[in-house]
PDB file of N, CA and C in Angstrom:
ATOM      1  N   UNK G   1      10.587  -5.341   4.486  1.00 66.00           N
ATOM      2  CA  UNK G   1       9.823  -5.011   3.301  1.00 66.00           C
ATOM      3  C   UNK G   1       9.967  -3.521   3.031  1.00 66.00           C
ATOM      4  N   UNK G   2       9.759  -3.209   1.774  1.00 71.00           N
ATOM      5  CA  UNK G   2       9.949  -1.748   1.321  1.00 71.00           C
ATOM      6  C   UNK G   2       8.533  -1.521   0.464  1.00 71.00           C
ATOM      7  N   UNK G   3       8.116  -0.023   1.096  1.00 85.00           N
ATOM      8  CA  UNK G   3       7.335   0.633   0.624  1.00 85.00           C
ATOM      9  C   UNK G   3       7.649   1.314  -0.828  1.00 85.00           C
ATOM     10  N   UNK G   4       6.852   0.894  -2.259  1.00 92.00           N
ATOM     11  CA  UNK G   4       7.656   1.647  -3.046  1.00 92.00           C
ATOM     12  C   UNK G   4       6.033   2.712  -3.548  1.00 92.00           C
ATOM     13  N   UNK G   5       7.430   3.760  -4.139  1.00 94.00           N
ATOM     14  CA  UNK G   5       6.229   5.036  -4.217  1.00 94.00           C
ATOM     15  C   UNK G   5       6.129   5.149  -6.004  1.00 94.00           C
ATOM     16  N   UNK G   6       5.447   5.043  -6.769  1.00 95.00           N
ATOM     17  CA  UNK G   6       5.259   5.244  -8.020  1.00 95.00           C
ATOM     18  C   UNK G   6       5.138   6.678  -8.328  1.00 95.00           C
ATOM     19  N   UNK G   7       6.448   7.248  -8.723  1.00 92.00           N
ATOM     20  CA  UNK G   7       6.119   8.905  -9.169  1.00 92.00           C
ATOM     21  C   UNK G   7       5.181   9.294 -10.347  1.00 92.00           C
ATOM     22  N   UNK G   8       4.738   8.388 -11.018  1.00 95.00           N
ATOM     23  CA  UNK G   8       3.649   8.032 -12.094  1.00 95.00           C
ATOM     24  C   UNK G   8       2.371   8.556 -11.925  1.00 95.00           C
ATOM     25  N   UNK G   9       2.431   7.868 -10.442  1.00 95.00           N
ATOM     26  CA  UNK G   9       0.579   7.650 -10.050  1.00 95.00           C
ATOM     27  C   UNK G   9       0.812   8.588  -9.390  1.00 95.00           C
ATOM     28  N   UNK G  10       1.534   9.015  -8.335  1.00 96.00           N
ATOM     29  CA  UNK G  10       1.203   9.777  -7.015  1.00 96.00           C
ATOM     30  C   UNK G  10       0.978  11.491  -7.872  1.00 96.00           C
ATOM     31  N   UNK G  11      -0.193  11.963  -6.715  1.00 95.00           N
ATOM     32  CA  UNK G  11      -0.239  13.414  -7.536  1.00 95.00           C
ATOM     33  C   UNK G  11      -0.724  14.037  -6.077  1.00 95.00           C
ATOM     34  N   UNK G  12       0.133  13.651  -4.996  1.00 95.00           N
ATOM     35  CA  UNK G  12      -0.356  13.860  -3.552  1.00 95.00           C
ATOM     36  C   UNK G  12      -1.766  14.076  -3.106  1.00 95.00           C
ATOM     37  N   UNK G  13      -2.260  13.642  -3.827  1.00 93.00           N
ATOM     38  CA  UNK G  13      -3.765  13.605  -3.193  1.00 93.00           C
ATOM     39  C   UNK G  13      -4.721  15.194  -3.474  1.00 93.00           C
ATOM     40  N   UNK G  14      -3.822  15.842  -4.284  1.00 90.00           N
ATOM     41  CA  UNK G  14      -4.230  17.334  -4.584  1.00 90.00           C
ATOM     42  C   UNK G  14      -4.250  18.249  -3.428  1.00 90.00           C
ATOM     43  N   UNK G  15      -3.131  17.415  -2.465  1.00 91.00           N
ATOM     44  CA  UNK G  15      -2.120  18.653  -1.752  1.00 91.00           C
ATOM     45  C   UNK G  15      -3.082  17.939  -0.066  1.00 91.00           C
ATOM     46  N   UNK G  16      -3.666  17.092  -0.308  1.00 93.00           N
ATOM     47  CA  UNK G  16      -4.004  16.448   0.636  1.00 93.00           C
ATOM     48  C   UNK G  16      -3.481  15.057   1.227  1.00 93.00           C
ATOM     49  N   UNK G  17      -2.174  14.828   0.865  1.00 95.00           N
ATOM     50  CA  UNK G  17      -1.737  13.576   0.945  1.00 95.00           C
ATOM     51  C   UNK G  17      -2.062  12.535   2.787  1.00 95.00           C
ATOM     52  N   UNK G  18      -2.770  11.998   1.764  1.00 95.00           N
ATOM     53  CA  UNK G  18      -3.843  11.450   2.690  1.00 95.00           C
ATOM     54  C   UNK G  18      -2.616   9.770   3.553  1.00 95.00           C
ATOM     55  N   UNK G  19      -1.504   9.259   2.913  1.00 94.00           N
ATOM     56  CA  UNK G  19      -0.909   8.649   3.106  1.00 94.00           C
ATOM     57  C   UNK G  19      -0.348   9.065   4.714  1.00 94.00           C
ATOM     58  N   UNK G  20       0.347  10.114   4.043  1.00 95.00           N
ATOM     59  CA  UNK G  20       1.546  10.913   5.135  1.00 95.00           C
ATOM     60  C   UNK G  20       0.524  10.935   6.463  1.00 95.00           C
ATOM     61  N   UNK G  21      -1.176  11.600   6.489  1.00 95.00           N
ATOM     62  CA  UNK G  21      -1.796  11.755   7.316  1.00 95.00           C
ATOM     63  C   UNK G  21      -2.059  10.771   8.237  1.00 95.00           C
ATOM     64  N   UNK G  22      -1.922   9.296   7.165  1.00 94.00           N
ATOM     65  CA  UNK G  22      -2.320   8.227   8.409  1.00 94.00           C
ATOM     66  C   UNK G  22      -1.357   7.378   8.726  1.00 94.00           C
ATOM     67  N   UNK G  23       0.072   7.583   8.216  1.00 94.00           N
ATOM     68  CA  UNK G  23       1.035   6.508   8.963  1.00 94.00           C
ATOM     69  C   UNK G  23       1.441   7.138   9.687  1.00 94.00           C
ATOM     70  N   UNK G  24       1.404   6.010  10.982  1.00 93.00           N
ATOM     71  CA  UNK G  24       1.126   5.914  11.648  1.00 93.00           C
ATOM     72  C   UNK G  24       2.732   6.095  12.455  1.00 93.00           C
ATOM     73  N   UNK G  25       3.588   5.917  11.869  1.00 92.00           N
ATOM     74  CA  UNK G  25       5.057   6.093  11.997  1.00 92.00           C
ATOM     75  C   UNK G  25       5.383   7.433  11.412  1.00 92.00           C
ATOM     76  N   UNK G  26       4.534   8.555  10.764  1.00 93.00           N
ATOM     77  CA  UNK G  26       4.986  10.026  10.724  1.00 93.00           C
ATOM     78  C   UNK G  26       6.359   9.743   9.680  1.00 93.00           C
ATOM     79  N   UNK G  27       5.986   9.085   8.769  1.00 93.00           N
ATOM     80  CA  UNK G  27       7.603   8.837   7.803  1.00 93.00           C
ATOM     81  C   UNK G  27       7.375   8.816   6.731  1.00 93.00           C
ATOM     82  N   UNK G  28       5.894   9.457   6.142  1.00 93.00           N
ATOM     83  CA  UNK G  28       5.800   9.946   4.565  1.00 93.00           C
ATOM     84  C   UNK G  28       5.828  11.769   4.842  1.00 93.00           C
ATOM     85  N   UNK G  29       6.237  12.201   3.727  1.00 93.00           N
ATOM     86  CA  UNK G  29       6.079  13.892   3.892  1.00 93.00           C
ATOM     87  C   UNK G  29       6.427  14.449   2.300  1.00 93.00           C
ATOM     88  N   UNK G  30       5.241  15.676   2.461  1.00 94.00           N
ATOM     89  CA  UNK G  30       5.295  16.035   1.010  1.00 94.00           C
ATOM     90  C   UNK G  30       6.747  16.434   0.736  1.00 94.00           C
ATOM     91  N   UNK G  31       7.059  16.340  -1.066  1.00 93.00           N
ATOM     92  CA  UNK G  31       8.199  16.607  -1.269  1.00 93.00           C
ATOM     93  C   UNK G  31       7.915  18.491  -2.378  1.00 93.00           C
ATOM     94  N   UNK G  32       9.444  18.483  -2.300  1.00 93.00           N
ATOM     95  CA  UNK G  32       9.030  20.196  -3.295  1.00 93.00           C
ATOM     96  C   UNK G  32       7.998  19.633  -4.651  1.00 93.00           C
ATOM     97  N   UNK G  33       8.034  18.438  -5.358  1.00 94.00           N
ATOM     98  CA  UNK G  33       7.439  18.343  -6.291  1.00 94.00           C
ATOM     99  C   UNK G  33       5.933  17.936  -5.916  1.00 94.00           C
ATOM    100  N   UNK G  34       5.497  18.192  -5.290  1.00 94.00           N
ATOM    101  CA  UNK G  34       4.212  17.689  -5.103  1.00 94.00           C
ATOM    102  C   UNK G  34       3.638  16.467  -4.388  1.00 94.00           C
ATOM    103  N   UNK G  35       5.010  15.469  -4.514  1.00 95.00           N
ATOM    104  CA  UNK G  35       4.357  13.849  -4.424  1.00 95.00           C
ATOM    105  C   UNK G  35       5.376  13.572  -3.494  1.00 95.00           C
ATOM    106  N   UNK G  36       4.545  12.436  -2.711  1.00 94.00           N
ATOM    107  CA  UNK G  36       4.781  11.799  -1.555  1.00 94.00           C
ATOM    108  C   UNK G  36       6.576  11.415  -1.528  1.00 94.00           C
ATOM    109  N   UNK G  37       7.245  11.813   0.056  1.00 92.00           N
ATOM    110  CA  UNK G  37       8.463  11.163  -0.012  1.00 92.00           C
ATOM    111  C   UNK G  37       8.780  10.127   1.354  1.00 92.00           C
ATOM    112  N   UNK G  38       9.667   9.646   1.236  1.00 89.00           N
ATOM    113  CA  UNK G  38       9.847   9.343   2.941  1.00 89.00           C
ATOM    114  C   UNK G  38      10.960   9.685   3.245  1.00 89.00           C
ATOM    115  N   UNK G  39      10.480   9.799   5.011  1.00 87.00           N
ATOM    116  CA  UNK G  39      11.300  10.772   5.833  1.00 87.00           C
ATOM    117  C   UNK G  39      12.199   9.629   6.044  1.00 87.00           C
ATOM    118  N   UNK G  40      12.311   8.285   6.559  1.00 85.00           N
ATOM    119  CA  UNK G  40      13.342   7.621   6.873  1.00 85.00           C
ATOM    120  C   UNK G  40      12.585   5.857   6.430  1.00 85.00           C
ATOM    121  N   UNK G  41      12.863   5.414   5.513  1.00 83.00           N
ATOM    122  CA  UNK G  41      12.346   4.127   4.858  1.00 83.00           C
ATOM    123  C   UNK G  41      12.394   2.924   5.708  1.00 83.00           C
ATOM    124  N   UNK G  42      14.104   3.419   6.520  1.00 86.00           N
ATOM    125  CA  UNK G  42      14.323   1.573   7.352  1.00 86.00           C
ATOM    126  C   UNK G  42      13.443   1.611   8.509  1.00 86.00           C
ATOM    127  N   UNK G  43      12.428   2.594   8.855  1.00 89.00           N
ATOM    128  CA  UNK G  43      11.654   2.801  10.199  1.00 89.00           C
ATOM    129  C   UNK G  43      10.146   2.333   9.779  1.00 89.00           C
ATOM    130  N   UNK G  44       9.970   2.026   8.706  1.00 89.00           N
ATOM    131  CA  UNK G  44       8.377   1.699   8.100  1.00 89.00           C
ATOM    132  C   UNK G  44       8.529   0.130   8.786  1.00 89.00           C
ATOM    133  N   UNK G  45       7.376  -0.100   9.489  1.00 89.00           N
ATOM    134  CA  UNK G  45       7.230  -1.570   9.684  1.00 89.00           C
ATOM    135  C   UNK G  45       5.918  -2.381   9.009  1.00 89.00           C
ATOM    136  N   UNK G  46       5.585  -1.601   7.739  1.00 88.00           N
ATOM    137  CA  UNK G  46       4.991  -2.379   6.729  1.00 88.00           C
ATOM    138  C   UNK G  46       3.429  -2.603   7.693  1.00 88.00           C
ATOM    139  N   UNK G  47       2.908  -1.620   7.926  1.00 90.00           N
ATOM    140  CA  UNK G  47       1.196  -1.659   8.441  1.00 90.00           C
ATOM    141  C   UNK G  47       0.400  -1.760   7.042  1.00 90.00           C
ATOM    142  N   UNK G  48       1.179  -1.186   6.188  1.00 91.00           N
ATOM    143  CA  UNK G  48      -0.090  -0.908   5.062  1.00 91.00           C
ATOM    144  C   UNK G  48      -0.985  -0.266   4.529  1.00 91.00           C
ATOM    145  N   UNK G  49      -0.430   0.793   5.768  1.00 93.00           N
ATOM    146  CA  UNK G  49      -2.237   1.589   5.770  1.00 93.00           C
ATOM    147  C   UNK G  49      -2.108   2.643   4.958  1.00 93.00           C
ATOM    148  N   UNK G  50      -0.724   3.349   4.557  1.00 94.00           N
ATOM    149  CA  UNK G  50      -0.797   3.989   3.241  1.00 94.00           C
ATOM    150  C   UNK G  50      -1.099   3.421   1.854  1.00 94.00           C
ATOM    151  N   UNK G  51      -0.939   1.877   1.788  1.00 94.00           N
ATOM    152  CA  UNK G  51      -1.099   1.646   0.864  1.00 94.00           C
ATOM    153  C   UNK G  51      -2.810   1.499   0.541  1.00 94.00           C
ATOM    154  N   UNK G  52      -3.534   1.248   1.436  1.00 92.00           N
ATOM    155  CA  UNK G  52      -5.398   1.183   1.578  1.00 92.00           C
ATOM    156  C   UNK G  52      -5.668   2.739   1.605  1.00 92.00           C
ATOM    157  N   UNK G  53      -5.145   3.830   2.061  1.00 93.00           N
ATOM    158  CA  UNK G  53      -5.931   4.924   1.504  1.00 93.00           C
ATOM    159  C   UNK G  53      -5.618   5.281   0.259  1.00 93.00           C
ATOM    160  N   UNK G  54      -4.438   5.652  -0.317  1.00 94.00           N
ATOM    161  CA  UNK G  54      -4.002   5.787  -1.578  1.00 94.00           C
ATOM    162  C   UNK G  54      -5.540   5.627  -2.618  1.00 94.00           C
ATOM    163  N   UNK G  55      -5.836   6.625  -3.542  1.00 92.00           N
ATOM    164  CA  UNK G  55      -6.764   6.617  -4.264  1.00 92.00           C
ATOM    165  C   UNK G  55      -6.067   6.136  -5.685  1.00 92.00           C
ATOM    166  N   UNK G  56      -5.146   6.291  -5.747  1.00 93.00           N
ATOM    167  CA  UNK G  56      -4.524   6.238  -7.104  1.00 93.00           C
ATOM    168  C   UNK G  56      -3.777   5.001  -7.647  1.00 93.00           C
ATOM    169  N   UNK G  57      -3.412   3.892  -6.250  1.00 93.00           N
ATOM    170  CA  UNK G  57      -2.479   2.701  -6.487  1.00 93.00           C
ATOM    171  C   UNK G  57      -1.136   3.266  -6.379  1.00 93.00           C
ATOM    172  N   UNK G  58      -0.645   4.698  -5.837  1.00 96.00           N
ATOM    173  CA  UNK G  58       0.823   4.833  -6.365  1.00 96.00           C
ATOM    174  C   UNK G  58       1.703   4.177  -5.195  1.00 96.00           C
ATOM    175  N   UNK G  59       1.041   3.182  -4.205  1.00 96.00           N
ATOM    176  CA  UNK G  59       1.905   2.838  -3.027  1.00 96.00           C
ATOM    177  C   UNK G  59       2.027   1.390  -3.080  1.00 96.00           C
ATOM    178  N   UNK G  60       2.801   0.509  -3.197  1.00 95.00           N
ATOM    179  CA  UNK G  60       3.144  -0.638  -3.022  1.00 95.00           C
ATOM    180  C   UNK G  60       3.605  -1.300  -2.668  1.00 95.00           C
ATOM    181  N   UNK G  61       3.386  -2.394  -1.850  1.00 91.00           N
ATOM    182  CA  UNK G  61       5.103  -2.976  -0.723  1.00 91.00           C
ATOM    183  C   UNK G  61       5.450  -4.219  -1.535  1.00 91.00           C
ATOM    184  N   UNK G  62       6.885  -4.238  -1.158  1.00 88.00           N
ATOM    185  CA  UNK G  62       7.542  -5.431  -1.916  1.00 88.00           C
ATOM    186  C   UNK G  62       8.076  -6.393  -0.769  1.00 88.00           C
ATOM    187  N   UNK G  63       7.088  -7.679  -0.896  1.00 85.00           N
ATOM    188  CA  UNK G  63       7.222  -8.508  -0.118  1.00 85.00           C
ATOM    189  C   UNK G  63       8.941  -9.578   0.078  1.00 85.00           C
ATOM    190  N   UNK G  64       8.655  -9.414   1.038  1.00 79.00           N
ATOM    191  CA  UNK G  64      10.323 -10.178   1.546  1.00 79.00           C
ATOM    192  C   UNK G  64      10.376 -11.635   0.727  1.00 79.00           C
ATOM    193  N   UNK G  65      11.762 -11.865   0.373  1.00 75.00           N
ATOM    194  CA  UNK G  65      12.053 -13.607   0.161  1.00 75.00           C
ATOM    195  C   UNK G  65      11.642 -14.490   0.729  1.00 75.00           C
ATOM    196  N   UNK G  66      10.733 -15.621   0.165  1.00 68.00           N
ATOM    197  CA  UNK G  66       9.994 -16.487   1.115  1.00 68.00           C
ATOM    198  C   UNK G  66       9.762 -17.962   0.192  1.00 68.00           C
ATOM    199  N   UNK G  67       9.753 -18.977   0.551  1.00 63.00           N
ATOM    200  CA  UNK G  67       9.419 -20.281   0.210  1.00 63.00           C
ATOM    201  C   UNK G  67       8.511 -20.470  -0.754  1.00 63.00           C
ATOM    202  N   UNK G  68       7.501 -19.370  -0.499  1.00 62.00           N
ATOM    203  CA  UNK G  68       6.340 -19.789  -1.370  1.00 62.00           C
ATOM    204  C   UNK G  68       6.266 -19.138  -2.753  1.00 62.00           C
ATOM    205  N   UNK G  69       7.253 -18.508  -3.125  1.00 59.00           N
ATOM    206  CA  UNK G  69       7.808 -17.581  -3.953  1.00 59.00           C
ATOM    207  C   UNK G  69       7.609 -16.287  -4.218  1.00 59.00           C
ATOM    208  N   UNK G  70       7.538 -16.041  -2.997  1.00 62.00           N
ATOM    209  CA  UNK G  70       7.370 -14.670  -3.069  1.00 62.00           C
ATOM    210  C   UNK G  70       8.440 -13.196  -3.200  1.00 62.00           C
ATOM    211  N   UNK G  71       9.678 -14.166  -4.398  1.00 74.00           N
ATOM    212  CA  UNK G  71      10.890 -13.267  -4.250  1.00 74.00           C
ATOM    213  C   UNK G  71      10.315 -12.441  -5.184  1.00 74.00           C
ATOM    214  N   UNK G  72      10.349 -10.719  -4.885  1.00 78.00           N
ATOM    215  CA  UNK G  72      10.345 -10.071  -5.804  1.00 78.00           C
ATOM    216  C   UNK G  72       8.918  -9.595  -5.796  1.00 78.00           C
ATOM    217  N   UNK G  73       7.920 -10.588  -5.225  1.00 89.00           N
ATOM    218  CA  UNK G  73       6.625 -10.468  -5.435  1.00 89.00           C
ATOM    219  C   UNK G  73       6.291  -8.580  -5.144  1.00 89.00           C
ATOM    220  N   UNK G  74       5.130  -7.704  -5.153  1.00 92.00           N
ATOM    221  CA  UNK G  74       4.413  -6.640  -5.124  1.00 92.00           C
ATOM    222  C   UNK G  74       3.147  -6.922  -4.736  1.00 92.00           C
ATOM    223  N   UNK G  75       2.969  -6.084  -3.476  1.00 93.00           N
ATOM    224  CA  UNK G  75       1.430  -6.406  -2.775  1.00 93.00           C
ATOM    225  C   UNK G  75       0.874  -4.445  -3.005  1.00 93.00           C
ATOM    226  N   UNK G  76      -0.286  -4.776  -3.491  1.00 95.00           N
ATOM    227  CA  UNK G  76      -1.088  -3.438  -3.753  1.00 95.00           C
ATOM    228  C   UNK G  76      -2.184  -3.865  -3.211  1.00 95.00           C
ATOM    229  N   UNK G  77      -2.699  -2.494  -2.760  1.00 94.00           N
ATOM    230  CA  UNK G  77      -4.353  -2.780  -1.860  1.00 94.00           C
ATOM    231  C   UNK G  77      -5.328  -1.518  -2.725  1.00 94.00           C
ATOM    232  N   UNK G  78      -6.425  -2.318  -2.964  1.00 92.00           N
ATOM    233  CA  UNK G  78      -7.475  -1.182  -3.674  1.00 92.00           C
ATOM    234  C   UNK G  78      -8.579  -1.562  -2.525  1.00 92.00           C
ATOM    235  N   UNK G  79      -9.027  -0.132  -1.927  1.00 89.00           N
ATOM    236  CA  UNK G  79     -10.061   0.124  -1.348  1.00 89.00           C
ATOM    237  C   UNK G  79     -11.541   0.633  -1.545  1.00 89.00           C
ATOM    238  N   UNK G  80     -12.294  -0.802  -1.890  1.00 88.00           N
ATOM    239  CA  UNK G  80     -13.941  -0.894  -2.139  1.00 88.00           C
ATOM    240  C   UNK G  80     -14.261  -0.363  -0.868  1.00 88.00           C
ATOM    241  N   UNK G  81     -15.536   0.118  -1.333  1.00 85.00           N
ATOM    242  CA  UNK G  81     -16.798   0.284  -0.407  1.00 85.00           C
ATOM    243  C   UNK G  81     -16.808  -0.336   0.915  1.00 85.00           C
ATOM    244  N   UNK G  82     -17.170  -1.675   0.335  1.00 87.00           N
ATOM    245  CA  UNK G  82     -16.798  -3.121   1.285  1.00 87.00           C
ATOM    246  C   UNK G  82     -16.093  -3.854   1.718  1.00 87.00           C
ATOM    247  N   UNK G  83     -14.932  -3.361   0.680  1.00 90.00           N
ATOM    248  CA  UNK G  83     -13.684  -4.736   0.661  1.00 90.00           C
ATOM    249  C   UNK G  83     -12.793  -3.976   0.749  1.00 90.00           C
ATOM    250  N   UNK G  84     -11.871  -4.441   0.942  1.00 91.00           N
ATOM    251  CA  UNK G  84     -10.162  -4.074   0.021  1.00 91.00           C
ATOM    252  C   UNK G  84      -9.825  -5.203  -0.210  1.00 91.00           C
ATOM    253  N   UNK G  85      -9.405  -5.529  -1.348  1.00 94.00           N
ATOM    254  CA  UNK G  85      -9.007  -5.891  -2.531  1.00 94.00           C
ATOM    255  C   UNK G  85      -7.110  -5.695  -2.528  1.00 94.00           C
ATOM    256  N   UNK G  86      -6.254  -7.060  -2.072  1.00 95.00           N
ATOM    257  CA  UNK G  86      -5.349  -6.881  -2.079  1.00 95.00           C
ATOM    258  C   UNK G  86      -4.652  -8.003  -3.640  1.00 95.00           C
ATOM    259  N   UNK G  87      -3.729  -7.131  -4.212  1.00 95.00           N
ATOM    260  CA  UNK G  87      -2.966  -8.001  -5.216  1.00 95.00           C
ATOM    261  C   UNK G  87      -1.829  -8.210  -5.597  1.00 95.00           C
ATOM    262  N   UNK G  88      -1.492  -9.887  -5.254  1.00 93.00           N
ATOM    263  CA  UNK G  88       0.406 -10.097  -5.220  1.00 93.00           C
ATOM    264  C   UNK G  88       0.552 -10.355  -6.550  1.00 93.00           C
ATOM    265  N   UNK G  89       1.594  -9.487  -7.321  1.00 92.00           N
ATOM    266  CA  UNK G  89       2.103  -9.594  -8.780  1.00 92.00           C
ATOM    267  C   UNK G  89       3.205 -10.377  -8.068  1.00 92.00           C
ATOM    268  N   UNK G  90       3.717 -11.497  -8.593  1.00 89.00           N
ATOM    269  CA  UNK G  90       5.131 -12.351  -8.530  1.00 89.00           C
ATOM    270  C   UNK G  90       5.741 -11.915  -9.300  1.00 89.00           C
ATOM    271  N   UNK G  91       6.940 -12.217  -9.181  1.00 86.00           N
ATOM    272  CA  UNK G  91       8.580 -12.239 -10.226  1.00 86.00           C
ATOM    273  C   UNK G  91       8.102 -12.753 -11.095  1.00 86.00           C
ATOM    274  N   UNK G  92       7.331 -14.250 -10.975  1.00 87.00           N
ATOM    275  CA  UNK G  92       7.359 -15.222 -12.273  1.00 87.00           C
ATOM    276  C   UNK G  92       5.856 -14.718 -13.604  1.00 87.00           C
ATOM    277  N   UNK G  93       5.430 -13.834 -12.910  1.00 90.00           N
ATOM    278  CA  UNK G  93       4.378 -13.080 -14.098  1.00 90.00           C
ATOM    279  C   UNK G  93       2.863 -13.295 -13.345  1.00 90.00           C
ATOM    280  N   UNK G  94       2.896 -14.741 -12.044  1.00 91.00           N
ATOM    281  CA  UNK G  94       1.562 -15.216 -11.538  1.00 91.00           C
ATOM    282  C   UNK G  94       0.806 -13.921 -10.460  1.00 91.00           C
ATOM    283  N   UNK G  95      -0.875 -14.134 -10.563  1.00 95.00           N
ATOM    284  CA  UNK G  95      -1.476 -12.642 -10.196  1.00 95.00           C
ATOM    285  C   UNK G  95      -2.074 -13.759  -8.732  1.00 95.00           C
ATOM    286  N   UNK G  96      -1.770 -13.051  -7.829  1.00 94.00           N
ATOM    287  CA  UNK G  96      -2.990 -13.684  -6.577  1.00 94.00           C
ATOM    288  C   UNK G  96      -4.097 -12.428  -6.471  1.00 94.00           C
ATOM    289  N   UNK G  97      -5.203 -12.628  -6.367  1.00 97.00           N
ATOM    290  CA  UNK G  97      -5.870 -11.743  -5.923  1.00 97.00           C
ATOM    291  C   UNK G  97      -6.692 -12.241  -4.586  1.00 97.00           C
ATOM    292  N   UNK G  98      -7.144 -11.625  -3.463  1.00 95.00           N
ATOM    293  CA  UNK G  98      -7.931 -12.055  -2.125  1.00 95.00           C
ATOM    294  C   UNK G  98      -8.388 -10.047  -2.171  1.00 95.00           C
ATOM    295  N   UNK G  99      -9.838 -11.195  -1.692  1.00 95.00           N
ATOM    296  CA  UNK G  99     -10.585  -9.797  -0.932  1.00 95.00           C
ATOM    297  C   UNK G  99     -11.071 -10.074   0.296  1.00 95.00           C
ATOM    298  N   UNK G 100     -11.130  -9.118   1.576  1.00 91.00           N
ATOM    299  CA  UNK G 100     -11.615  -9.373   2.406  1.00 91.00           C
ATOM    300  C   UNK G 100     -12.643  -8.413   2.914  1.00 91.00           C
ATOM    301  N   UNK G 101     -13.323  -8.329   3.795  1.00 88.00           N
ATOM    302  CA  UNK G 101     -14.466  -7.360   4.209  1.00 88.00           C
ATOM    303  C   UNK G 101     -13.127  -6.335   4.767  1.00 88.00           C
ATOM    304  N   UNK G 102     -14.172  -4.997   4.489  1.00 80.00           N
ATOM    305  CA  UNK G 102     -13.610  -3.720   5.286  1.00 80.00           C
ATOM    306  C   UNK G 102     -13.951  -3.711   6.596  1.00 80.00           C
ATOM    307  N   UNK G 103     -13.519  -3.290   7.368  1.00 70.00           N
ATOM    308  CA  UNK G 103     -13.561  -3.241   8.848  1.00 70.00           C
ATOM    309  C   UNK G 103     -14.597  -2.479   9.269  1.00 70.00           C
ATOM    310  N   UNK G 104     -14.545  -1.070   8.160  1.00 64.00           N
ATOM    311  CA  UNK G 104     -15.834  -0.572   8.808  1.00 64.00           C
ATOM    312  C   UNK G 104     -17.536  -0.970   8.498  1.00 64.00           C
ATOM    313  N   UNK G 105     -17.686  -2.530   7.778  1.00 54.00           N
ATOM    314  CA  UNK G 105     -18.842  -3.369   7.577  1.00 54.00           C
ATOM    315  C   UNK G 105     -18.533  -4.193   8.820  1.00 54.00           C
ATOM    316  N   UNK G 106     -19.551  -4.173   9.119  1.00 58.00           N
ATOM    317  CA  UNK G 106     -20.133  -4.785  10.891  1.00 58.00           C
ATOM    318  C   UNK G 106     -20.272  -6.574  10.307  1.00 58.00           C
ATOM    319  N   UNK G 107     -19.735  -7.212  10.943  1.00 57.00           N
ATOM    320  CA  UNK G 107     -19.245  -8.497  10.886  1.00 57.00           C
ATOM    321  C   UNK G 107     -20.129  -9.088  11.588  1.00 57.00           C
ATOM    322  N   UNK G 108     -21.422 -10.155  10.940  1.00 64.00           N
ATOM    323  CA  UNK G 108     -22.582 -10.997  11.562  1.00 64.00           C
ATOM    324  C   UNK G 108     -21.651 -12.129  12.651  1.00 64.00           C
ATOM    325  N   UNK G 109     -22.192 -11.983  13.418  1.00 58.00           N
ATOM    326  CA  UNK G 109     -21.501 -13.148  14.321  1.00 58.00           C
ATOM    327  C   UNK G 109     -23.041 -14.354  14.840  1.00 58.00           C
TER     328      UNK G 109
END
């Protein structure tokens, strides 16, 4: 899977690029223009976790070829309060949306 970076959205976090800070693989790094680059792409093993801090949406992974049609598909994560809020855009135009609890809400057992 590939991490893609939207030069649109990204505005590095206003020099705080909060991405680069938490992967966890050390393979985002600011570029001369301001916004996020990567240091080596084929070494990302798709954790995600740049894409859940990101304030702006400019990080997105593009999910691998798969049965269920997920050629082409785009997974984005927006981070609620409570939730994050993940959403697969498909090739064919169809939206999945799933939310799940945030980790840091204490889970009733």
């Amino acid at each position: 899977m590939v991490v893609l970076i939207d030069r649109e959205l990204c505005n590095g976090c206003g020099g705080g690029y909060r991405c680069a800070a938490i992967c966890p693989g050390n393979l985002l790094t600011p570029g001369e223009d301001g916004k996020i680059h990567y240091r080596e792409p084929s070494l990302c093993w798709d954790c995600t976790a740049c894409l859940k801090v990101c304030p702006r949406g400019a990080l997105a992974l593009r999910l691998p070829n798969g049965e269920d049609g997920t050629d082409g598909a785009i997974l984005k994560a927006t981070m609620g309060r409570e939730t994050v809020r993940w959403t697969i855009r498909f090739s064919d135009g169809r939206v999945k949306v799933l939310e799940v609890l945030n980790r840091r809400v204490p889970v009733e057992t």
